[in-house]
CSV table of C-alpha atoms and ligand atoms in Angstrom, one decimal:
chain,number,residue,atom,x,y,z
G,24,MET,CA,-30.2,1.1,-7.4
G,25,LYS,CA,-28.1,-2.0,-8.1
G,26,ALA,CA,-24.4,-1.7,-7.3
G,27,GLN,CA,-21.3,-3.9,-6.8
G,28,VAL,CA,-19.8,-3.2,-3.5
G,29,LEU,CA,-16.3,-3.8,-2.0
G,30,HIS,CA,-16.5,-4.9,1.7
G,31,THR,CA,-13.0,-6.1,2.6
G,32,TYR,CA,-9.4,-5.5,1.4
G,33,ASP,CA,-7.5,-8.6,0.0
G,34,PRO,CA,-3.8,-7.8,0.0
G,35,ALA,CA,-2.9,-11.1,-1.8
G,36,LEU,CA,-5.7,-10.9,-4.3
G,37,THR,CA,-6.6,-14.5,-3.7
G,38,ALA,CA,-10.3,-14.3,-2.6
G,39,PRO,CA,-12.7,-16.0,-5.0
G,40,GLU,CA,-14.9,-12.8,-5.1
G,41,TRP,CA,-14.0,-9.2,-4.3
G,42,VAL,CA,-17.2,-7.3,-4.8
G,43,ARG,CA,-20.8,-8.2,-3.9
G,44,GLY,CA,-24.0,-7.2,-5.7
G,45,ALA,CA,-26.4,-5.2,-3.5
G,46,GLU,CA,-29.4,-2.9,-3.6
G,47,VAL,CA,-28.3,0.4,-2.2
G,48,ALA,CA,-29.9,3.9,-1.8
G,49,ASP,CA,-29.8,6.1,-5.0
G,50,PRO,CA,-27.3,9.0,-4.8
G,51,LYS,CA,-28.9,12.3,-4.3
G,52,ILE,CA,-28.4,15.9,-5.5
G,53,VAL,CA,-26.7,17.6,-2.5
G,54,LYS,CA,-25.1,20.8,-3.9
G,55,SER,CA,-26.9,22.9,-6.5
G,56,SER,CA,-24.1,22.1,-9.0
G,57,ASP,CA,-24.5,18.3,-8.6
G,58,VAL,CA,-25.5,16.0,-11.4
G,59,ILE,CA,-26.7,12.4,-11.2
G,60,ILE,CA,-25.5,10.2,-14.1
G,61,ARG,CA,-27.2,7.0,-15.3
G,62,ILE,CA,-24.2,4.9,-16.0
G,63,GLY,CA,-23.8,3.6,-19.5
G,64,GLY,CA,-20.4,2.1,-18.9
G,65,ALA,CA,-17.9,1.9,-16.1
G,66,GLY,CA,-14.3,1.0,-16.9
G,67,VAL,CA,-12.6,-1.7,-14.9
G,68,CYS,CA,-9.1,-0.5,-14.1
G,69,ARG,CA,-5.9,-1.9,-12.6
G,70,THR,CA,-6.3,0.8,-10.0
G,71,ASP,CA,-9.4,-1.1,-8.8
G,72,LEU,CA,-7.2,-4.2,-8.2
G,73,HIS,CA,-4.7,-1.9,-6.3
G,74,ILE,CA,-7.6,-0.5,-4.2
G,75,ILE,CA,-8.6,-4.1,-3.3
G,76,GLU,CA,-5.0,-4.9,-2.4
G,77,GLY,CA,-4.9,-1.9,-0.1
G,78,ILE,CA,-2.2,0.1,-1.9
G,79,TRP,CA,-4.4,3.2,-1.8
G,80,ARG,CA,-5.3,2.7,1.9
G,81,PRO,CA,-2.7,5.2,3.3
G,82,HIS,CA,-4.1,7.9,0.9
G,83,THR,CA,-7.8,7.2,0.9
G,84,ASP,CA,-8.5,5.2,4.1
G,85,PRO,CA,-5.8,6.1,6.7
G,86,SER,CA,-8.0,5.3,9.7
G,87,GLY,CA,-8.3,1.6,8.7
G,88,THR,CA,-11.5,0.4,7.0
G,89,ALA,CA,-13.7,3.4,7.5
G,90,LEU,CA,-13.9,3.9,3.7
G,91,LEU,CA,-15.5,0.5,3.2
G,92,PRO,CA,-18.1,-0.5,2.0
G,93,LEU,CA,-17.1,1.3,-1.3
G,94,ILE,CA,-18.5,1.3,-4.7
G,95,MET,CA,-15.4,1.4,-7.0
G,96,GLY,CA,-15.4,2.6,-10.6
G,97,HIS,CA,-13.7,5.9,-11.6
G,98,GLU,CA,-14.0,5.6,-15.5
G,99,ASN,CA,-17.6,6.6,-16.1
G,100,ALA,CA,-19.8,7.6,-19.0
G,101,GLY,CA,-23.6,7.6,-19.3
G,102,TRP,CA,-26.6,9.9,-19.6
G,103,ILE,CA,-27.7,12.8,-17.4
G,104,GLU,CA,-30.4,11.5,-15.1
G,105,GLU,CA,-31.0,14.6,-12.8
G,106,ILE,CA,-29.4,18.0,-12.5
G,107,GLY,CA,-29.1,20.4,-9.5
G,108,PRO,CA,-30.9,23.8,-9.7
G,109,GLU,CA,-27.8,25.8,-10.8
G,110,VAL,CA,-26.7,23.4,-13.6
G,111,GLU,CA,-26.8,25.0,-17.1
G,112,GLY,CA,-26.1,23.5,-20.5
G,113,PHE,CA,-27.1,19.9,-19.7
G,114,LYS,CA,-30.5,18.2,-19.6
G,115,LYS,CA,-31.9,14.8,-18.8
G,116,GLY,CA,-30.8,12.2,-21.4
G,117,ASP,CA,-27.7,14.0,-22.7
G,118,PRO,CA,-24.7,11.5,-23.2
G,119,VAL,CA,-21.6,12.5,-21.3
G,120,ILE,CA,-18.2,11.3,-20.2
G,121,VAL,CA,-17.2,12.2,-16.6
G,122,HIS,CA,-13.8,13.6,-15.7
G,123,PRO,CA,-12.9,11.5,-12.6
G,124,LYS,CA,-11.9,14.2,-10.2
G,125,VAL,CA,-14.8,16.2,-8.7
G,126,THR,CA,-13.4,19.7,-8.3
G,127,GLY,CA,-14.8,22.9,-6.9
G,128,GLY,CA,-13.1,25.2,-9.4
G,129,THR,CA,-11.9,27.8,-7.0
G,130,CYS,CA,-8.6,26.5,-5.7
G,131,ILE,CA,-5.4,27.6,-7.4
G,132,ALA,CA,-4.8,24.2,-9.1
G,133,CYS,CA,-8.3,24.3,-10.6
G,134,ARG,CA,-8.0,27.9,-11.7
G,135,ARG,CA,-4.7,27.0,-13.5
G,136,GLY,CA,-6.6,24.1,-15.2
G,137,HIS,CA,-4.8,21.3,-13.3
G,138,ASP,CA,-8.1,19.6,-12.4
G,139,MET,CA,-6.5,16.4,-11.1
G,140,HIS,CA,-4.5,18.4,-8.5
G,141,GLY,CA,-7.6,20.3,-7.3
G,142,GLU,CA,-9.3,19.8,-4.0
G,143,GLY,CA,-12.2,17.4,-4.1
G,144,LYS,CA,-13.4,13.8,-4.2
G,145,PHE,CA,-12.3,11.1,-6.6
G,146,PRO,CA,-15.4,8.9,-6.8
G,147,GLY,CA,-14.5,5.2,-7.1
G,148,LEU,CA,-11.4,5.7,-4.9
G,149,ASP,CA,-12.4,7.8,-1.9
G,150,SER,CA,-16.2,7.9,-2.4
G,151,ASN,CA,-18.8,5.9,-4.3
G,152,GLY,CA,-18.1,5.4,-8.0
G,153,GLY,CA,-19.6,3.9,-11.1
G,154,TYR,CA,-19.9,0.1,-10.5
G,155,ALA,CA,-23.6,0.9,-10.1
G,156,GLU,CA,-26.7,2.2,-12.0
G,157,LEU,CA,-26.3,5.8,-10.9
G,158,LEU,CA,-23.4,8.1,-10.0
G,159,GLN,CA,-23.3,11.5,-8.3
G,160,THR,CA,-20.8,14.0,-9.8
G,161,SER,CA,-20.6,17.7,-10.5
G,162,ALA,CA,-21.6,19.6,-13.7
G,163,ARG,CA,-18.0,20.9,-13.9
G,164,ASN,CA,-16.8,17.3,-14.6
G,165,LEU,CA,-18.9,16.6,-17.6
G,166,ILE,CA,-18.0,16.6,-21.3
G,167,ALA,CA,-20.9,16.2,-23.8
G,168,LEU,CA,-20.3,13.2,-26.1
G,169,PRO,CA,-20.6,13.6,-29.8
G,170,LYS,CA,-23.2,11.4,-31.6
G,171,THR,CA,-20.4,9.2,-32.9
G,172,LEU,CA,-19.4,8.0,-29.4
G,173,ALA,CA,-21.6,5.7,-27.1
G,174,PRO,CA,-21.0,5.8,-23.4
G,175,LYS,CA,-20.2,2.1,-23.1
G,176,ASP,CA,-17.6,2.4,-25.8
G,177,VAL,CA,-15.8,5.4,-24.3
G,178,ALA,CA,-16.0,5.1,-20.5
G,179,PRO,CA,-12.3,4.0,-20.0
G,180,TYR,CA,-11.2,7.2,-21.7
G,181,ALA,CA,-12.2,9.0,-18.5
G,182,ASP,CA,-9.1,7.7,-16.7
G,183,ALA,CA,-7.1,5.1,-18.7
G,184,GLY,CA,-7.4,7.0,-21.9
G,185,LEU,CA,-6.8,10.4,-20.3
G,186,THR,CA,-3.7,9.2,-18.4
G,187,ALA,CA,-2.3,7.6,-21.6
G,188,TYR,CA,-3.2,10.8,-23.5
G,189,ARG,CA,-1.5,13.1,-21.1
G,190,ALA,CA,1.8,11.1,-21.0
G,191,ALA,CA,1.9,10.6,-24.8
G,192,LYS,CA,1.1,14.3,-25.4
G,193,LYS,CA,4.0,15.4,-23.2
G,194,ALA,CA,6.3,13.0,-25.1
G,195,ALA,CA,4.9,14.0,-28.5
G,196,GLN,CA,5.5,17.7,-27.8
G,197,GLN,CA,9.2,16.9,-27.4
G,198,LEU,CA,9.7,14.3,-30.1
G,199,LEU,CA,11.1,15.1,-33.6
G,200,PRO,CA,10.7,12.9,-36.7
G,201,ASP,CA,14.2,11.4,-36.5
G,202,GLN,CA,13.7,10.3,-32.9
G,203,ALA,CA,12.2,7.3,-31.2
G,204,ALA,CA,9.6,6.6,-28.5
G,205,VAL,CA,9.4,3.3,-26.6
G,206,VAL,CA,6.0,2.2,-25.2
G,207,ILE,CA,6.4,-0.4,-22.4
G,208,GLY,CA,3.1,-2.3,-22.1
G,209,ALA,CA,0.5,-2.3,-24.9
G,210,GLY,CA,-2.5,-3.1,-22.7
G,211,GLY,CA,-5.5,-1.0,-21.8
G,212,LEU,CA,-3.5,2.3,-21.5
G,213,GLY,CA,-0.6,1.4,-23.8
G,214,HIS,CA,-2.7,0.8,-26.9
G,215,ILE,CA,-4.2,4.3,-26.5
G,216,GLY,CA,-0.8,5.8,-25.9
G,217,ILE,CA,0.5,4.3,-29.2
G,218,GLN,CA,-2.4,5.9,-31.1
G,219,VAL,CA,-1.9,9.3,-29.5
G,220,LEU,CA,1.8,9.3,-30.4
G,221,ARG,CA,0.9,8.2,-33.9
G,222,ALA,CA,-1.7,11.0,-34.2
G,223,MET,CA,0.5,13.8,-32.6
G,224,CYS,CA,4.1,13.2,-33.7
G,225,ALA,CA,6.2,11.6,-36.4
G,226,ALA,CA,8.8,9.7,-34.2
G,227,ARG,CA,9.3,6.0,-34.6
G,228,ILE,CA,7.3,4.0,-32.1
G,229,ILE,CA,8.9,0.9,-30.5
G,230,VAL,CA,6.5,-1.3,-28.4
G,231,VAL,CA,7.8,-3.7,-25.7
G,232,ASP,CA,5.4,-6.2,-24.1
G,233,THR,CA,5.5,-9.8,-22.7
G,234,SER,CA,2.3,-10.8,-24.4
G,235,ASP,CA,1.9,-11.7,-28.1
G,236,ALA,CA,-1.7,-10.6,-28.0
G,237,SER,CA,-0.7,-7.1,-26.8
G,238,LEU,CA,2.0,-6.9,-29.4
G,239,SER,CA,-0.6,-7.7,-32.1
G,240,LEU,CA,-2.9,-5.0,-30.7
G,241,ALA,CA,0.1,-2.6,-30.9
G,242,ALA,CA,0.8,-3.6,-34.5
G,243,GLU,CA,-2.9,-2.8,-35.4
G,244,HIS,CA,-2.6,0.6,-33.8
G,245,GLY,CA,0.5,1.9,-35.5
G,246,ALA,CA,3.6,0.5,-33.8
G,247,ASP,CA,6.7,0.6,-36.0
G,248,HIS,CA,8.7,-2.0,-34.1
G,249,LEU,CA,7.5,-4.8,-31.8
G,250,ILE,CA,9.8,-6.3,-29.1
G,251,LYS,CA,8.8,-9.3,-27.1
G,252,ALA,CA,9.9,-8.7,-23.5
G,253,ASP,CA,11.8,-11.9,-22.9
G,254,GLY,CA,14.9,-10.6,-21.0
G,255,GLY,CA,16.6,-9.1,-24.1
G,256,GLU,CA,14.3,-6.1,-24.5
G,257,VAL,CA,16.9,-3.5,-23.4
G,258,ASP,CA,19.4,-4.7,-25.9
G,259,ALA,CA,16.7,-4.9,-28.6
G,260,VAL,CA,15.8,-1.2,-28.0
G,261,LEU,CA,19.5,-0.2,-28.0
G,262,ALA,CA,20.0,-2.0,-31.3
G,263,LEU,CA,17.2,0.0,-32.9
G,264,THR,CA,18.4,3.3,-31.5
G,265,GLY,CA,22.1,3.4,-32.5
G,266,GLY,CA,23.1,2.0,-29.1
G,267,LYS,CA,21.9,5.1,-27.2
G,268,GLY,CA,18.3,4.4,-26.3
G,269,ALA,CA,15.1,6.3,-27.2
G,270,GLU,CA,14.4,10.0,-26.5
G,271,ALA,CA,11.1,9.1,-24.8
G,272,VAL,CA,10.2,5.9,-22.9
G,273,ILE,CA,6.6,5.7,-21.6
G,274,ASP,CA,6.3,3.0,-19.0
G,275,PHE,CA,2.7,1.7,-18.7
G,276,VAL,CA,3.7,-1.1,-16.4
G,277,GLY,CA,5.9,0.3,-13.6
G,278,GLU,CA,6.5,-3.0,-11.8
G,279,LYS,CA,8.2,-6.4,-12.3
G,280,GLY,CA,11.5,-4.7,-13.2
G,281,THR,CA,10.3,-2.4,-15.9
G,282,THR,CA,11.5,0.8,-14.2
G,283,LYS,CA,15.2,-0.2,-14.4
G,284,LYS,CA,14.8,-1.5,-17.9
G,285,GLY,CA,12.9,1.6,-19.0
G,286,LEU,CA,15.6,3.9,-17.7
G,287,ASP,CA,18.2,1.8,-19.4
G,288,MET,CA,16.3,2.2,-22.7
G,289,THR,CA,16.3,6.0,-22.2
G,290,ARG,CA,18.9,8.0,-24.1
G,291,PRO,CA,21.0,10.7,-22.3
G,292,MET,CA,18.8,13.8,-22.0
G,293,GLY,CA,15.8,11.7,-22.8
G,294,SER,CA,12.7,11.4,-20.7
G,295,TYR,CA,11.2,8.4,-18.9
G,296,TYR,CA,7.5,8.8,-18.2
G,297,VAL,CA,6.0,6.8,-15.3
G,298,VAL,CA,2.4,5.8,-15.8
G,299,GLY,CA,2.0,2.3,-14.4
G,300,TYR,CA,3.1,1.9,-10.8
G,301,GLY,CA,3.8,-0.6,-8.1
G,302,GLU,CA,7.6,-0.8,-7.6
G,303,GLU,CA,10.3,1.7,-6.5
G,304,ILE,CA,12.6,3.5,-8.8
G,305,ARG,CA,16.3,3.2,-7.7
G,306,VAL,CA,18.8,5.3,-9.5
G,307,PRO,CA,22.3,6.4,-8.4
G,308,THR,CA,22.3,10.2,-8.3
G,309,VAL,CA,25.6,10.3,-10.1
G,310,ASP,CA,23.8,8.6,-13.1
G,311,MET,CA,21.1,11.3,-13.1
G,312,VAL,CA,23.9,13.9,-13.2
G,313,ILE,CA,26.0,12.3,-15.9
G,314,THR,CA,23.1,11.4,-18.2
G,315,GLU,CA,20.7,14.3,-17.5
G,316,LYS,CA,17.8,11.9,-17.9
G,317,ASN,CA,14.3,13.1,-16.8
G,318,ILE,CA,11.9,11.0,-14.8
G,319,ILE,CA,8.4,12.4,-15.2
G,320,GLY,CA,5.3,11.4,-13.2
G,321,ASN,CA,1.8,11.4,-14.8
G,322,LEU,CA,-1.5,11.7,-13.0
G,323,VAL,CA,-4.7,11.3,-15.0
G,324,GLY,CA,-5.1,14.5,-17.0
G,325,THR,CA,-7.0,17.8,-17.2
G,326,TRP,CA,-10.6,18.4,-18.2
G,327,ALA,CA,-9.3,20.2,-21.3
G,328,GLU,CA,-7.1,17.1,-22.2
G,329,LEU,CA,-10.2,14.9,-21.9
G,330,THR,CA,-11.9,17.2,-24.4
G,331,GLU,CA,-8.8,16.9,-26.7
G,332,LEU,CA,-8.9,13.1,-26.5
G,333,MET,CA,-12.6,13.1,-27.3
G,334,ALA,CA,-11.8,15.1,-30.4
G,335,LEU,CA,-9.3,12.4,-31.5
G,336,ALA,CA,-11.8,9.7,-30.8
G,337,ASP,CA,-14.6,11.5,-32.6
G,338,ARG,CA,-12.4,11.7,-35.7
G,339,GLY,CA,-11.5,8.0,-35.5
G,340,LEU,CA,-7.8,8.8,-34.8
G,341,VAL,CA,-7.9,6.9,-31.5
G,342,GLU,CA,-10.0,3.7,-31.0
G,343,LEU,CA,-10.5,1.9,-27.7
G,344,ALA,CA,-10.5,-1.9,-27.7
G,345,THR,CA,-13.2,-2.9,-25.1
G,346,LYS,CA,-14.8,-6.0,-23.7
G,347,HIS,CA,-18.2,-5.6,-22.2
G,348,TYR,CA,-19.5,-7.3,-19.0
G,349,ARG,CA,-22.8,-7.0,-17.2
G,350,LEU,CA,-22.7,-5.1,-13.9
G,351,ASP,CA,-23.3,-8.4,-12.0
G,352,GLN,CA,-20.2,-9.9,-13.8
G,353,ALA,CA,-17.9,-7.4,-12.0
G,354,ASN,CA,-15.9,-10.1,-10.3
G,355,GLN,CA,-15.4,-11.9,-13.6
G,356,ALA,CA,-14.1,-8.7,-15.2
G,357,LEU,CA,-11.7,-8.0,-12.3
G,358,GLN,CA,-10.5,-11.6,-12.4
G,359,ASP,CA,-9.9,-11.5,-16.2
G,360,LEU,CA,-8.0,-8.2,-15.7
G,361,HIS,CA,-5.9,-9.8,-12.9
G,362,GLN,CA,-5.1,-12.8,-15.1
G,363,GLY,CA,-4.2,-10.7,-18.1
G,364,LYS,CA,-7.0,-12.0,-20.2
G,365,ILE,CA,-8.4,-8.7,-21.4
G,366,ARG,CA,-7.4,-7.3,-24.8
G,367,GLY,CA,-7.8,-3.5,-24.3
G,368,ARG,CA,-10.2,-2.5,-21.5
G,369,ALA,CA,-13.1,-4.2,-19.6
G,370,VAL,CA,-16.3,-2.2,-19.2
G,371,LEU,CA,-19.2,-2.9,-16.9
G,372,VAL,CA,-22.6,-2.2,-18.6
G,373,PRO,CA,-25.5,-2.0,-16.1
Z,7,ZN,ZN1,-8.4,3.8,-14.0
């Protein structure tokens, strides 16, 4: 099959090309529960840039470069190509979206439904993913797509959408109609988070971003207030929230100073949700005591939550802005993402 393969890390992200096209062996059914997916779309994610930089190396490649060459791509949707002998309920040609964590289903995390904390591979990060024509996964990871949703249009929901959904759902379950939520960063994840908040709670939604294009995307998707992040964004949020800050702040950026600003926008007893990552959070412990603010991490989402998100998408309550690239344009897609040129999400279509 054709694939785009990462051969070397690039900590400064300055190389002209990061992945190379190659003809590689097709993935095979190994376990009886395995499934081979013909990729219809593979989302291009900021995590892929972080993999290239080597941020994930201590977690996925501690011995050095043993992981490489790697086929990235953890946001996958497509059609069933082949099923293992024990797989039931799916047949060749069925359209599916793939939960990114391959889980066995028998550990305590899986049995409690916390799929992303289960034991198993995360294709695209620690084993071969979907920047290719075919992907090996497990039947347990699949969600059948309704007729309304095409694989190339929904692939980024598998991680970007699911992560935004999980954080926004946690916030929505706490938020009351007289309260406010701040979304920092209305890019690929943020524009989904805004729609999930809109669909699941009645709080006011304040969106903060450095880019006019992202703010216009936020306005189309239900933001009540738009704030250009030009240095005065904390004051602007305080002015909109009676000087106290918002009950929920969801930070889809997590670098370039947004963690301090995000916490400064959070009201006492409010919650600051970390989604984007890169920098350190530094808070005097006395401030945590006095304000009783919560700092909440978010890791992808459960299989059940991906099903919930597909229900919102099927009913048109959440829409994904996508830009499609051919598989052999993977470097272009990664570059465009790196340079902030993508409105919504980039998707590779083999
Ligand atoms: Zn991702």
